[in-house]
Amino acid sequence: MFGLFVLVENKIGIISILQNHVTTSFSYFKGRPMFIWLGKNFERFFFWLVYTSKSQVMKAFWNNKLIAESSETKVIEGNHYFPPQALNKEFFKPSDTQTSCPWKGKASYFNVVVDGKLNSDAAWYYADPKPAAAEIKGYVAFWKGVEIRN
């Protein structure tokens, strides 16, 4: 089986090509997981859409300071990933924390420091992502109270 992502009238879906006894179902989504059930045991596989937010400038704030701003974020799993040049680097300090995602690869983290206040591991990025996540190489996403807005 292989799939092809399609965009039709702002609805994103997947066209599945079936072989042998494989059964599938799919749902439309935008920046959310696409569930595809395969085989007799309905093993679940996830496909994620990466789309670029070019229609508006997105901003990241923490402790009332603008820490990142871009009109070209990439959205995966509901997270805006900011290009590295969009960061106000004075607020970012490297962290030793690393985690692993089965489809994106090894994530590294930044601590965010604003006006002497530390937000540990509040930003993450994939320096060398797996092929499925190549579009976000070096891009930075946020959590732990960092507010994303336009």
PDB file of C-alpha atoms in Angstrom, residues 3-8 10-16 26-30 34 49:
ATOM      1  CA  GLY A   3      -0.655   6.800  -0.135  1.00  0.00           C
ATOM      2  CA  LEU A   4      -0.708  10.202  -1.725  1.00  0.00           C
ATOM      3  CA  PHE A   5      -1.677  13.376   0.113  1.00  0.00           C
ATOM      4  CA  VAL A   6      -4.084  15.565  -1.806  1.00  0.00           C
ATOM      5  CA  LEU A   7      -5.590  19.012  -1.314  1.00  0.00           C
ATOM      6  CA  VAL A   8      -9.049  19.570  -2.747  1.00  0.00           C
ATOM      7  CA  ASN A  10      -9.033  23.229   1.315  1.00  0.00           C
ATOM      8  CA  LYS A  11      -9.753  19.670   2.485  1.00  0.00           C
ATOM      9  CA  ILE A  12      -6.764  17.440   2.832  1.00  0.00           C
ATOM     10  CA  GLY A  13      -7.070  13.716   2.415  1.00  0.00           C
ATOM     11  CA  ILE A  14      -5.155  10.691   1.343  1.00  0.00           C
ATOM     12  CA  ILE A  15      -5.665   8.430  -1.615  1.00  0.00           C
ATOM     13  CA  SER A  16      -4.677   4.876  -0.764  1.00  0.00           C
ATOM     14  CA  PHE A  26      -9.008   7.488   6.213  1.00  0.00           C
ATOM     15  CA  SER A  27     -10.211  10.845   7.423  1.00  0.00           C
ATOM     16  CA  TYR A  28      -9.649  14.408   6.290  1.00  0.00           C
ATOM     17  CA  PHE A  29      -7.508  16.611   8.432  1.00  0.00           C
ATOM     18  CA  LYS A  30      -5.520  19.785   8.543  1.00  0.00           C
ATOM     19  CA  MET A  34      -4.462  10.929   9.624  1.00  0.00           C
ATOM     20  CA  LEU A  49       0.645  16.763   7.222  1.00  0.00           C
TER      21      LEU A  49
END
